[in-house]
N, CA, C and O atoms as a printed pandas DataFrame, in Angstrom:
     atom_number atom_name residue_name chain_id  residue_number  x_coord  y_coord  z_coord
0              1         N          UNK        A               1  173.670  144.256   66.382
1              2        CA          UNK        A               1  173.702  144.902   67.681
2              3         C          UNK        A               1  174.126  143.852   68.707
3              4         O          UNK        A               1  173.714  142.694   68.627
4              5         N          UNK        A               2  174.944  144.263   69.660
5              6        CA          UNK        A               2  175.440  143.358   70.679
6              7         C          UNK        A               2  174.950  143.807   72.047
7              8         O          UNK        A               2  174.702  144.989   72.286
8              9         N          UNK        A               3  174.817  142.835   72.934
9             10        CA          UNK        A               3  174.435  143.132   74.312
10            11         C          UNK        A               3  175.651  143.648   75.070
11            12         O          UNK        A               3  176.785  143.326   74.718
12            13         N          UNK        A               4  175.422  144.445   76.104
13            14        CA          UNK        A               4  176.544  144.888   76.932
14            15         C          UNK        A               4  177.245  143.687   77.578
15            16         O          UNK        A               4  176.625  142.651   77.820
16            17         N          UNK        A               5  178.514  143.839   77.846
17            18        CA          UNK        A               5  179.281  142.777   78.489
18            19         C          UNK        A               5  178.641  142.416   79.819
19            20         O          UNK        A               5  178.066  143.271   80.492
20            21         N          UNK        A               6  178.744  141.159   80.190
21            22        CA          UNK        A               6  178.143  140.719   81.455
22            23         C          UNK        A               6  178.736  141.465   82.639
23            24         O          UNK        A               6  178.028  141.737   83.608
24            25         N          UNK        A               7  180.009  141.800   82.582
25            26        CA          UNK        A               7  180.623  142.544   83.685
26            27         C          UNK        A               7  179.972  143.920   83.833
27            28         O          UNK        A               7  179.801  144.404   84.952
28            29         N          UNK        A               8  179.613  144.548   82.729
29            30        CA          UNK        A               8  178.937  145.850   82.785
30            31         C          UNK        A               8  177.536  145.698   83.374
31            32         O          UNK        A               8  177.087  146.533   84.159
32            33         N          UNK        A               9  176.860  144.634   82.989
33            34        CA          UNK        A               9  175.515  144.402   83.526
34            35         C          UNK        A               9  175.571  144.122   85.022
35            36         O          UNK        A               9  174.731  144.609   85.779
36            37         N          UNK        A              10  176.562  143.336   85.452
37            38        CA          UNK        A              10  176.718  143.055   86.884
38            39         C          UNK        A              10  177.051  144.330   87.650
39            40         O          UNK        A              10  176.539  144.541   88.750
40            41         N          UNK        A              11  177.896  145.173   87.089
41            42        CA          UNK        A              11  178.217  146.455   87.729
42            43         C          UNK        A              11  176.974  147.330   87.863
43            44         O          UNK        A              11  176.783  147.992   88.883
44            45         N          UNK        A              12  176.133  147.331   86.835
45            46        CA          UNK        A              12  174.891  148.114   86.899
46            47         C          UNK        A              12  173.967  147.571   87.986
47            48         O          UNK        A              12  173.364  148.342   88.733
48            49         N          UNK        A              13  173.854  146.252   88.073
49            50        CA          UNK        A              13  173.027  145.657   89.126
50            51         C          UNK        A              13  173.564  146.006   90.507
51            52         O          UNK        A              13  172.788  146.300   91.417
52            53         N          UNK        A              14  174.871  145.978   90.670
53            54        CA          UNK        A              14  175.479  146.329   91.957
54            55         C          UNK        A              14  175.183  147.788   92.311
55            56         O          UNK        A              14  174.845  148.091   93.456
56            57         N          UNK        A              15  175.309  148.691   91.337
57            58        CA          UNK        A              15  175.041  150.109   91.583
58            59         C          UNK        A              15  173.575  150.327   91.961
59            60         O          UNK        A              15  173.275  151.105   92.867
60            61         N          UNK        A              16  172.676  149.651   91.279
61            62        CA          UNK        A              16  171.251  149.767   91.613
62            63         C          UNK        A              16  170.978  149.241   93.020
63            64         O          UNK        A              16  170.211  149.833   93.779
64            65         N          UNK        A              17  171.616  148.121   93.354
65            66        CA          UNK        A              17  171.440  147.557   94.698
66            67         C          UNK        A              17  171.948  148.540   95.761
67            68         O          UNK        A              17  171.293  148.754   96.781
68            69         N          UNK        A              18  173.099  149.123   95.517
69            70        CA          UNK        A              18  173.662  150.101   96.460
70            71         C          UNK        A              18  172.741  151.314   96.628
71            72         O          UNK        A              18  172.693  151.923   97.696
72            73         N          UNK        A              19  172.014  151.655   95.566
73            74        CA          UNK        A              19  171.068  152.768   95.628
74            75         C          UNK        A              19  169.711  152.322   96.178
75            76         O          UNK        A              19  168.745  153.085   96.174
76            77         N          UNK        A              20  169.657  151.077   96.651
77            78        CA          UNK        A              20  168.426  150.495   97.235
78            79         C          UNK        A              20  167.280  150.394   96.226
79            80         O          UNK        A              20  166.109  150.510   96.588
80            81         N          UNK        A              21  167.626  150.180   94.977
81            82        CA          UNK        A              21  166.627  149.967   93.929
82            83         C          UNK        A              21  166.529  148.469   93.704
83            84         O          UNK        A              21  167.522  147.835   93.349
84            85         N          UNK        A              22  165.341  147.887   93.905
85            86        CA          UNK        A              22  165.201  146.432   93.738
86            87         C          UNK        A              22  165.503  146.014   92.294
87            88         O          UNK        A              22  165.133  146.702   91.342
88            89         N          UNK        A              23  166.163  144.906   92.160
89            90        CA          UNK        A              23  166.511  144.392   90.841
90            91         C          UNK        A              23  166.169  142.912   90.746
91            92         O          UNK        A              23  165.933  142.244   91.752
92            93         N          UNK        A              24  166.148  142.425   89.532
93            94        CA          UNK        A              24  166.125  140.999   89.265
94            95         C          UNK        A              24  166.955  140.794   88.018
95            96         O          UNK        A              24  167.241  141.745   87.290
96            97         N          UNK        A              25  167.342  139.557   87.771
97            98        CA          UNK        A              25  168.142  139.256   86.587
98            99         C          UNK        A              25  167.397  138.273   85.706
99           100         O          UNK        A              25  166.734  137.354   86.187
100          101         N          UNK        A              26  167.519  138.484   84.415
101          102        CA          UNK        A              26  167.002  137.531   83.434
102          103         C          UNK        A              26  168.161  136.622   83.038
103          104         O          UNK        A              26  169.193  137.090   82.557
104          105         N          UNK        A              27  167.984  135.337   83.244
105          106        CA          UNK        A              27  168.989  134.343   82.857
106          107         C          UNK        A              27  168.354  133.470   81.786
107          108         O          UNK        A              27  167.512  132.621   82.081
108          109         N          UNK        A              28  168.754  133.681   80.565
109          110        CA          UNK        A              28  168.169  132.896   79.516
110          111         C          UNK        A              28  168.745  133.291   78.168
111          112         O          UNK        A              28  169.291  134.382   78.007
112          113         N          UNK        A              29  168.624  132.438   77.254
113          114        CA          UNK        A              29  168.075  131.101   77.449
114          115         C          UNK        A              29  169.094  130.176   78.112
115          116         O          UNK        A              29  170.305  130.375   78.010
116          117         N          UNK        A              30  168.567  129.165   78.792
117          118        CA          UNK        A              30  169.452  128.143   79.353
118          119         C          UNK        A              30  169.959  127.297   78.195
119          120         O          UNK        A              30  169.223  126.483   77.637
120          121         N          UNK        A              31  171.208  127.495   77.844
121          122        CA          UNK        A              31  171.801  126.786   76.709
122          123         C          UNK        A              31  172.139  125.349   77.102
123          124         O          UNK        A              31  172.337  125.055   78.281
124          125         N          UNK        A              32  172.203  124.462   76.123
125          126        CA          UNK        A              32  172.398  123.042   76.416
126          127         C          UNK        A              32  173.620  122.718   77.269
127          128         O          UNK        A              32  173.576  121.778   78.063
128          129         N          UNK        A              33  174.694  123.463   77.128
129          130        CA          UNK        A              33  175.908  123.115   77.867
130          131         C          UNK        A              33  175.761  123.276   79.375
131          132         O          UNK        A              33  176.564  122.721   80.126
132          133         N          UNK        A              34  174.760  124.018   79.839
133          134        CA          UNK        A              34  174.567  124.165   81.281
134          135         C          UNK        A              34  174.213  122.834   81.943
135          136         O          UNK        A              34  174.519  122.636   83.119
136          137         N          UNK        A              35  173.579  121.927   81.218
137          138        CA          UNK        A              35  173.253  120.616   81.786
138          139         C          UNK        A              35  174.516  119.791   81.994
139          140         O          UNK        A              35  174.590  118.983   82.920
140          141         N          UNK        A              36  175.499  119.993   81.141
141          142        CA          UNK        A              36  176.742  119.236   81.230
142          143         C          UNK        A              36  177.789  119.940   82.086
143          144         O          UNK        A              36  178.715  119.302   82.586
144          145         N          UNK        A              37  177.646  121.245   82.255
145          146        CA          UNK        A              37  178.605  122.032   83.047
146          147         C          UNK        A              37  177.847  122.952   84.006
147          148         O          UNK        A              37  177.873  124.173   83.848
148          149         N          UNK        A              38  177.170  122.365   85.005
149          150        CA          UNK        A              38  176.387  123.198   85.927
150          151         C          UNK        A              38  177.236  124.192   86.712
151          152         O          UNK        A              38  176.710  125.159   87.264
152          153         N          UNK        A              39  178.547  123.960   86.764
153          154        CA          UNK        A              39  179.418  124.906   87.464
154          155         C          UNK        A              39  179.370  126.295   86.819
155          156         O          UNK        A              39  179.641  127.297   87.482
156          157         N          UNK        A              40  179.029  126.354   85.541
157          158        CA          UNK        A              40  178.902  127.657   84.876
158          159         C          UNK        A              40  177.700  128.433   85.419
159          160         O          UNK        A              40  177.782  129.641   85.642
160          161         N          UNK        A              41  176.584  127.729   85.629
161          162        CA          UNK        A              41  175.420  128.376   86.239
162          163         C          UNK        A              41  175.710  128.719   87.694
163          164         O          UNK        A              41  175.287  129.765   88.187
164          165         N          UNK        A              42  176.424  127.847   88.371
165          166        CA          UNK        A              42  176.797  128.081   89.764
166          167         C          UNK        A              42  177.575  129.394   89.870
167          168         O          UNK        A              42  177.289  130.217   90.739
168          169         N          UNK        A              43  178.545  129.587   89.000
169          170        CA          UNK        A              43  179.337  130.822   89.002
170          171         C          UNK        A              43  178.456  132.038   88.711
171          172         O          UNK        A              43  178.576  133.071   89.371
172          173         N          UNK        A              44  177.578  131.910   87.730
173          174        CA          UNK        A              44  176.700  133.021   87.373
174          175         C          UNK        A              44  175.784  133.382   88.531
175          176         O          UNK        A              44  175.662  134.556   88.880
176          177         N          UNK        A              45  175.141  132.388   89.129
177          178        CA          UNK        A              45  174.224  132.664   90.238
178          179         C          UNK        A              45  174.980  133.265   91.425
179          180         O          UNK        A              45  174.458  134.139   92.117
180          181         N          UNK        A              46  176.197  132.802   91.655
181          182        CA          UNK        A              46  177.007  133.361   92.727
182          183         C          UNK        A              46  177.316  134.825   92.495
183          184         O          UNK        A              46  177.246  135.638   93.416
184          185         N          UNK        A              47  177.661  135.161   91.255
185          186        CA          UNK        A              47  177.963  136.562   90.920
186          187         C          UNK        A              47  176.715  137.433   91.055
187          188         O          UNK        A              47  176.796  138.570   91.519
188          189         N          UNK        A              48  175.566  136.900   90.649
189          190        CA          UNK        A              48  174.320  137.659   90.783
190          191         C          UNK        A              48  174.019  137.919   92.254
191          192         O          UNK        A              48  173.683  139.042   92.631
192          193         N          UNK        A              49  174.137  136.898   93.078
193          194        CA          UNK        A              49  173.882  137.057   94.515
194          195         C          UNK        A              49  174.865  138.056   95.124
195          196         O          UNK        A              49  174.492  138.854   95.984
196          197         N          UNK        A              50  176.110  138.012   94.679
197          198        CA          UNK        A              50  177.138  138.914   95.215
198          199         C          UNK        A              50  176.826  140.386   94.957
199          200         O          UNK        A              50  177.223  141.246   95.745
200          201         N          UNK        A              51  176.122  140.689   93.866
201          202        CA          UNK        A              51  175.807  142.093   93.562
202          203         C          UNK        A              51  174.425  142.503   94.074
203          204         O          UNK        A              51  173.947  143.596   93.769
204          205         N          UNK        A              52  173.787  141.630   94.850
205          206        CA          UNK        A              52  172.537  141.997   95.503
206          207         C          UNK        A              52  171.270  141.513   94.848
207          208         O          UNK        A              52  170.177  141.821   95.323
208          209         N          UNK        A              53  171.381  140.766   93.774
209          210        CA          UNK        A              53  170.178  140.225   93.128
210          211         C          UNK        A              53  169.582  139.150   94.043
211          212         O          UNK        A              53  170.309  138.316   94.582
212          213         N          UNK        A              54  168.269  139.174   94.213
213          214        CA          UNK        A              54  167.596  138.165   95.037
214          215         C          UNK        A              54  166.570  137.367   94.243
215          216         O          UNK        A              54  166.148  136.291   94.666
216          217         N          UNK        A              55  166.168  137.901   93.081
217          218        CA          UNK        A              55  165.201  137.210   92.239
218          219         C          UNK        A              55  165.744  137.076   90.824
219          220         O          UNK        A              55  166.404  137.978   90.308
220          221         N          UNK        A              56  165.455  135.935   90.207
221          222        CA          UNK        A              56  165.875  135.703   88.831
222          223         C          UNK        A              56  164.698  135.187   88.011
223          224         O          UNK        A              56  163.849  134.444   88.502
224          225         N          UNK        A              57  164.676  135.593   86.786
225          226        CA          UNK        A              57  163.724  135.106   85.787
226          227         C          UNK        A              57  164.565  134.203   84.898
227          228         O          UNK        A              57  165.549  134.650   84.308
228          229         N          UNK        A              58  164.189  132.955   84.800
229          230        CA          UNK        A              58  164.990  131.993   84.044
230          231         C          UNK        A              58  164.114  131.368   82.972
231          232         O          UNK        A              58  162.968  130.992   83.217
232          233         N          UNK        A              59  164.683  131.266   81.777
233          234        CA          UNK        A              59  163.925  130.725   80.651
234          235         C          UNK        A              59  164.733  129.649   79.930
235          236         O          UNK        A              59  165.920  129.810   79.646
236          237         N          UNK        A              60  164.043  128.550   79.648
237          238        CA          UNK        A              60  164.646  127.508   78.810
238          239         C          UNK        A              60  164.803  128.036   77.391
239          240         O          UNK        A              60  164.152  129.004   76.998
240          241         N          UNK        A              61  165.663  127.396   76.643
241          242        CA          UNK        A              61  165.866  127.784   75.256
242          243         C          UNK        A              61  164.557  127.598   74.481
243          244         O          UNK        A              61  163.879  126.580   74.621
244          245         N          UNK        A              62  164.219  128.583   73.676
245          246        CA          UNK        A              62  162.995  128.568   72.890
246          247         C          UNK        A              62  163.323  127.929   71.539
247          248         O          UNK        A              62  164.076  128.490   70.743
248          249         N          UNK        A              63  162.762  126.775   71.295
249          250        CA          UNK        A              63  163.091  126.055   70.066
250          251         C          UNK        A              63  161.887  125.929   69.137
251          252         O          UNK        A              63  161.591  124.851   68.622
252          253         N          UNK        A              64  161.204  127.045   68.936
253          254        CA          UNK        A              64  160.127  127.053   67.942
254          255         C          UNK        A              64  160.738  126.865   66.559
255          256         O          UNK        A              64  161.926  127.112   66.357
256          257         N          UNK        A              65  159.931  126.432   65.626
257          258        CA          UNK        A              65  160.422  126.072   64.287
258          259         C          UNK        A              65  161.281  127.166   63.649
259          260         O          UNK        A              65  162.372  126.874   63.159
260          261         N          UNK        A              66  160.820  128.403   63.644
261          262        CA          UNK        A              66  161.574  129.474   62.984
262          263         C          UNK        A              66  162.915  129.729   63.681
263          264         O          UNK        A              66  163.885  130.121   63.032
264          265         N          UNK        A              67  162.970  129.513   64.973
265          266        CA          UNK        A              67  164.235  129.684   65.698
266          267         C          UNK        A              67  165.168  128.516   65.394
267          268         O          UNK        A              67  166.368  128.712   65.200
268          269         N          UNK        A              68  164.626  127.315   65.353
269          270        CA          UNK        A              68  165.436  126.136   65.026
270          271         C          UNK        A              68  166.045  126.280   63.640
271          272         O          UNK        A              68  167.214  125.953   63.431
272          273         N          UNK        A              69  165.261  126.765   62.704
273          274        CA          UNK        A              69  165.777  126.929   61.336
274          275         C          UNK        A              69  166.964  127.902   61.301
275          276         O          UNK        A              69  167.973  127.632   60.651
276          277         N          UNK        A              70  166.835  129.026   62.000
277          278        CA          UNK        A              70  167.942  129.989   62.049
278          279         C          UNK        A              70  169.131  129.426   62.822
279          280         O          UNK        A              70  170.284  129.609   62.432
280          281         N          UNK        A              71  168.834  128.743   63.917
281          282        CA          UNK        A              71  169.897  128.179   64.744
282          283         C          UNK        A              71  170.667  127.097   63.990
283          284         O          UNK        A              71  171.888  127.002   64.113
284          285         N          UNK        A              72  169.963  126.291   63.220
285          286        CA          UNK        A              72  170.629  125.232   62.458
286          287         C          UNK        A              72  171.618  125.795   61.442
287          288         O          UNK        A              72  172.640  125.170   61.159
288          289         N          UNK        A              73  171.323  126.961   60.897
289          290        CA          UNK        A              73  172.270  127.613   59.985
290          291         C          UNK        A              73  173.568  127.966   60.712
291          292         O          UNK        A              73  174.661  127.802   60.169
292          293         N          UNK        A              74  173.431  128.447   61.937
293          294        CA          UNK        A              74  174.602  128.804   62.730
294          295         C          UNK        A              74  175.355  127.551   63.178
295          296         O          UNK        A              74  176.585  127.523   63.179
296          297         N          UNK        A              75  174.606  126.525   63.554
297          298        CA          UNK        A              75  175.221  125.302   64.070
298          299         C          UNK        A              75  175.824  124.420   62.977
299          300         O          UNK        A              75  176.567  123.488   63.283
300          301         N          UNK        A              76  175.523  124.693   61.734
301          302        CA          UNK        A              76  175.995  123.841   60.631
302          303         C          UNK        A              76  177.499  123.674   60.628
303          304         O          UNK        A              76  178.003  122.616   60.250
304          305         N          UNK        A              77  178.221  124.694   61.039
305          306        CA          UNK        A              77  179.684  124.629   61.040
306          307         C          UNK        A              77  180.264  124.167   62.369
307          308         O          UNK        A              77  181.483  124.092   62.522
308          309         N          UNK        A              78  179.406  123.860   63.324
309          310        CA          UNK        A              78  179.871  123.418   64.638
310          311         C          UNK        A              78  180.158  121.922   64.645
311          312         O          UNK        A              78  179.739  121.189   63.748
312          313         N          UNK        A              79  180.873  121.486   65.664
313          314        CA          UNK        A              79  181.193  120.067   65.823
314          315         C          UNK        A              79  179.911  119.261   66.030
315          316         O          UNK        A              79  178.925  119.784   66.549
316          317         N          UNK        A              80  179.922  117.987   65.624
317          318        CA          UNK        A              80  178.734  117.150   65.776
318          319         C          UNK        A              80  178.189  117.114   67.206
319          320         O          UNK        A              80  176.973  117.095   67.401
320          321         N          UNK        A              81  179.075  117.104   68.205
321          322        CA          UNK        A              81  178.593  117.040   69.590
322          323         C          UNK        A              81  177.840  118.304   69.996
323          324         O          UNK        A              81  176.952  118.252   70.848
324          325         N          UNK        A              82  178.188  119.430   69.395
325          326        CA          UNK        A              82  177.464  120.668   69.679
326          327         C          UNK        A              82  176.067  120.593   69.059
327          328         O          UNK        A              82  175.075  120.929   69.705
328          329         N          UNK        A              83  176.000  120.153   67.813
329          330        CA          UNK        A              83  174.690  120.001   67.155
330          331         C          UNK        A              83  173.825  119.004   67.910
331          332         O          UNK        A              83  172.623  119.217   68.065
332          333         N          UNK        A              84  174.430  117.915   68.381
333          334        CA          UNK        A              84  173.684  116.905   69.138
334          335         C          UNK        A              84  173.170  117.472   70.464
335          336         O          UNK        A              84  172.057  117.152   70.880
336          337         N          UNK        A              85  173.963  118.303   71.122
337          338        CA          UNK        A              85  173.541  118.911   72.385
338          339         C          UNK        A              85  172.296  119.771   72.176
339          340         O          UNK        A              85  171.380  119.749   72.999
340          341         N          UNK        A              86  172.260  120.522   71.084
341          342        CA          UNK        A              86  171.083  121.343   70.804
342          343         C          UNK        A              86  169.882  120.484   70.422
343          344         O          UNK        A              86  168.747  120.836   70.741
344          345         N          UNK        A              87  170.111  119.389   69.760
345          346        CA          UNK        A              87  169.011  118.469   69.442
346          347         C          UNK        A              87  168.441  117.873   70.730
347          348         O          UNK        A              87  167.223  117.754   70.868
348          349         N          UNK        A              88  169.305  117.500   71.669
349          350        CA          UNK        A              88  168.847  116.938   72.952
350          351         C          UNK        A              88  168.093  117.975   73.772
351          352         O          UNK        A              88  167.219  117.624   74.565
352          353         N          UNK        A              89  168.421  119.237   73.588
353          354        CA          UNK        A              89  167.787  120.304   74.368
354          355         C          UNK        A              89  166.293  120.415   74.090
355          356         O          UNK        A              89  165.567  121.057   74.849
356          357         N          UNK        A              90  165.838  119.808   73.033
357          358        CA          UNK        A              90  164.405  119.844   72.694
358          359         C          UNK        A              90  163.583  118.900   73.560
359          360         O          UNK        A              90  162.359  119.016   73.616
360          361         N          UNK        A              91  164.245  117.970   74.234
361          362        CA          UNK        A              91  163.536  116.944   75.009
362          363         C          UNK        A              91  163.109  117.464   76.378
363          364         O          UNK        A              91  163.809  118.258   77.007
364          365         N          UNK        A              92  161.965  117.007   76.816
365          366        CA          UNK        A              92  161.464  117.377   78.137
366          367         C          UNK        A              92  162.435  116.924   79.225
367          368         O          UNK        A              92  162.597  117.618   80.229
368          369         N          UNK        A              93  163.077  115.786   79.045
369          370        CA          UNK        A              93  164.035  115.281   80.037
370          371         C          UNK        A              93  165.193  116.263   80.223
371          372         O          UNK        A              93  165.692  116.433   81.336
372          373         N          UNK        A              94  165.612  116.900   79.149
373          374        CA          UNK        A              94  166.689  117.900   79.242
374          375         C          UNK        A              94  166.238  119.081   80.098
375          376         O          UNK        A              94  166.976  119.531   80.975
376          377         N          UNK        A              95  165.040  119.578   79.849
377          378        CA          UNK        A              95  164.515  120.695   80.637
378          379         C          UNK        A              95  164.386  120.303   82.105
379          380         O          UNK        A              95  164.685  121.103   82.992
380          381         N          UNK        A              96  163.944  119.081   82.363
381          382        CA          UNK        A              96  163.809  118.616   83.748
382          383         C          UNK        A              96  165.167  118.546   84.438
383          384         O          UNK        A              96  165.284  118.890   85.614
384          385         N          UNK        A              97  166.186  118.106   83.720
385          386        CA          UNK        A              97  167.543  118.070   84.273
386          387         C          UNK        A              97  167.994  119.485   84.641
387          388         O          UNK        A              97  168.517  119.713   85.732
388          389         N          UNK        A              98  167.791  120.419   83.734
389          390        CA          UNK        A              98  168.163  121.805   84.014
390          391         C          UNK        A              98  167.353  122.379   85.174
391          392         O          UNK        A              98  167.889  123.126   85.993
392          393         N          UNK        A              99  166.074  122.037   85.249
393          394        CA          UNK        A              99  165.243  122.508   86.361
394          395         C          UNK        A              99  165.821  122.053   87.698
395          396         O          UNK        A              99  165.859  122.827   88.655
396          397         N          UNK        A             100  166.269  120.805   87.767
397          398        CA          UNK        A             100  166.860  120.278   89.005
398          399         C          UNK        A             100  168.148  121.019   89.347
399          400         O          UNK        A             100  168.380  121.364   90.506
400          401         N          UNK        A             101  168.969  121.259   88.358
401          402        CA          UNK        A             101  170.221  121.997   88.580
402          403         C          UNK        A             101  169.915  123.405   89.081
403          404         O          UNK        A             101  170.509  123.870   90.053
404          405         N          UNK        A             102  168.994  124.071   88.417
405          406        CA          UNK        A             102  168.625  125.438   88.785
406          407         C          UNK        A             102  168.083  125.477   90.211
407          408         O          UNK        A             102  168.468  126.345   90.995
408          409         N          UNK        A             103  167.199  124.550   90.552
409          410        CA          UNK        A             103  166.605  124.541   91.891
410          411         C          UNK        A             103  167.685  124.422   92.975
411          412         O          UNK        A             103  167.657  125.144   93.972
412          413         N          UNK        A             104  168.616  123.522   92.770
413          414        CA          UNK        A             104  169.698  123.323   93.729
414          415         C          UNK        A             104  170.544  124.597   93.862
415          416         O          UNK        A             104  170.867  125.021   94.972
416          417         N          UNK        A             105  170.894  125.194   92.738
417          418        CA          UNK        A             105  171.752  126.375   92.760
418          419         C          UNK        A             105  171.041  127.609   93.305
419          420         O          UNK        A             105  171.672  128.453   93.942
420          421         N          UNK        A             106  169.745  127.724   93.065
421          422        CA          UNK        A             106  169.003  128.847   93.635
422          423         C          UNK        A             106  169.074  128.794   95.158
423          424         O          UNK        A             106  169.319  129.805   95.817
424          425         N          UNK        A             107  168.855  127.599   95.707
425          426        CA          UNK        A             107  168.941  127.440   97.158
426          427         C          UNK        A             107  170.326  127.756   97.679
427          428         O          UNK        A             107  170.472  128.430   98.699
428          429         N          UNK        A             108  171.326  127.280   96.996
429          430        CA          UNK        A             108  172.708  127.510   97.407
430          431         C          UNK        A             108  173.033  129.000   97.488
431          432         O          UNK        A             108  173.750  129.434   98.390
432          433         N          UNK        A             109  172.505  129.785   96.544
433          434        CA          UNK        A             109  172.856  131.208   96.459
434          435         C          UNK        A             109  171.776  132.136   97.018
435          436         O          UNK        A             109  171.891  133.356   96.902
436          437         N          UNK        A             110  170.734  131.572   97.618
437          438        CA          UNK        A             110  169.695  132.399   98.223
438          439         C          UNK        A             110  168.888  133.190   97.222
439          440         O          UNK        A             110  168.419  134.287   97.526
440          441         N          UNK        A             111  168.722  132.643   96.028
441          442        CA          UNK        A             111  167.950  133.308   94.983
442          443         C          UNK        A             111  166.556  132.705   94.884
443          444         O          UNK        A             111  166.342  131.549   95.247
444          445         N          UNK        A             112  165.623  133.486   94.396
445          446        CA          UNK        A             112  164.232  133.061   94.227
446          447         C          UNK        A             112  163.841  133.244   92.770
447          448         O          UNK        A             112  164.257  134.200   92.116
448          449         N          UNK        A             113  163.030  132.309   92.270
449          450        CA          UNK        A             113  162.507  132.451   90.906
450          451         C          UNK        A             113  161.434  133.527   90.890
451          452         O          UNK        A             113  160.525  133.524   91.720
452          453         N          UNK        A             114  161.543  134.423   89.962
453          454        CA          UNK        A             114  160.617  135.550   89.870
454          455         C          UNK        A             114  159.184  135.096   89.600
455          456         O          UNK        A             114  158.251  135.693   90.137
456          457         N          UNK        A             115  158.984  134.082   88.802
457          458        CA          UNK        A             115  157.635  133.603   88.502
458          459         C          UNK        A             115  157.376  132.224   89.101
459          460         O          UNK        A             115  156.473  131.509   88.666
460          461         N          UNK        A             116  158.169  131.859   90.096
461          462        CA          UNK        A             116  158.036  130.580   90.789
462          463         C          UNK        A             116  158.219  129.372   89.882
463          464         O          UNK        A             116  157.827  128.262   90.244
464          465         N          UNK        A             117  158.805  129.573   88.716
465          466        CA          UNK        A             117  159.095  128.467   87.817
466          467         C          UNK        A             117  160.132  128.891   86.794
467          468         O          UNK        A             117  160.276  130.073   86.479
468          469         N          UNK        A             118  160.855  127.896   86.280
469          470        CA          UNK        A             118  161.734  128.148   85.140
470          471         C          UNK        A             118  160.823  128.133   83.927
471          472         O          UNK        A             118  160.098  127.164   83.703
472          473         N          UNK        A             119  160.857  129.182   83.157
473          474        CA          UNK        A             119  159.911  129.355   82.060
474          475         C          UNK        A             119  160.319  128.532   80.841
475          476         O          UNK        A             119  161.459  128.587   80.380
476          477         N          UNK        A             120  159.359  127.776   80.342
477          478        CA          UNK        A             120  159.469  127.151   79.028
478          479         C          UNK        A             120  158.366  127.802   78.225
479          480         O          UNK        A             120  157.186  127.591   78.504
480          481         N          UNK        A             121  158.730  128.583   77.242
481          482        CA          UNK        A             121  157.834  129.509   76.558
482          483         C          UNK        A             121  156.464  128.908   76.239
483          484         O          UNK        A             121  155.446  129.513   76.575
484          485         N          UNK        A             122  156.410  127.760   75.615
485          486        CA          UNK        A             122  155.128  127.187   75.198
486          487         C          UNK        A             122  154.234  126.871   76.394
487          488         O          UNK        A             122  153.042  127.176   76.377
488          489         N          UNK        A             123  154.810  126.256   77.438
489          490        CA          UNK        A             123  154.023  125.890   78.609
490          491         C          UNK        A             123  153.591  127.129   79.380
491          492         O          UNK        A             123  152.453  127.201   79.845
492          493         N          UNK        A             124  154.482  128.105   79.521
493          494        CA          UNK        A             124  154.161  129.340   80.235
494          495         C          UNK        A             124  153.038  130.079   79.526
495          496         O          UNK        A             124  152.090  130.546   80.156
496          497         N          UNK        A             125  153.157  130.177   78.210
497          498        CA          UNK        A             125  152.152  130.886   77.428
498          499         C          UNK        A             125  150.788  130.189   77.561
499          500         O          UNK        A             125  149.766  130.857   77.719
500          501         N          UNK        A             126  150.769  128.870   77.498
501          502        CA          UNK        A             126  149.513  128.137   77.610
502          503         C          UNK        A             126  148.850  128.342   78.982
503          504         O          UNK        A             126  147.628  128.452   79.080
504          505         N          UNK        A             127  149.668  128.391   80.030
505          506        CA          UNK        A             127  149.141  128.557   81.384
506          507         C          UNK        A             127  148.656  129.970   81.654
507          508         O          UNK        A             127  147.773  130.165   82.489
508          509         N          UNK        A             128  149.208  130.953   80.971
509          510        CA          UNK        A             128  148.925  132.344   81.304
510          511         C          UNK        A             128  148.132  133.097   80.245
511          512         O          UNK        A             128  148.031  134.322   80.305
512          513         N          UNK        A             129  147.569  132.379   79.277
513          514        CA          UNK        A             129  146.712  133.045   78.286
514          515         C          UNK        A             129  145.368  133.321   78.918
515          516         O          UNK        A             129  144.881  132.573   79.765
516          517         N          UNK        A             130  144.792  134.408   78.482
517          518        CA          UNK        A             130  143.466  134.804   79.014
518          519         C          UNK        A             130  142.376  134.009   78.381
519          520         O          UNK        A             130  141.204  134.203   78.702
């Protein structure tokens, strides 16, 4: 099963905004290349703001063991630099770099984080368990 094209999703958000229905966008997972090419996130956030989105839910890539195992199968045929980028994405420093990029771009485009933080699944779950 495939997700709808991003252009279709943006059109739906625009239509909802025009109908005065509040929306937010889920941006995730933040893939490793966003740290090296923040202009891609800049373009995405700009397009979201243009269609009336004011809040975003952003999640770091979830690299739990079972996901890493499946991802490594897919990455096996990729170039070494791609595999290395995903390995670096496991580091806290990588998430912090992305957090800084996201914070700057949110301000630039007038967007707000829906949960007041970029979600890293393990930390979010630990903070919000009953």
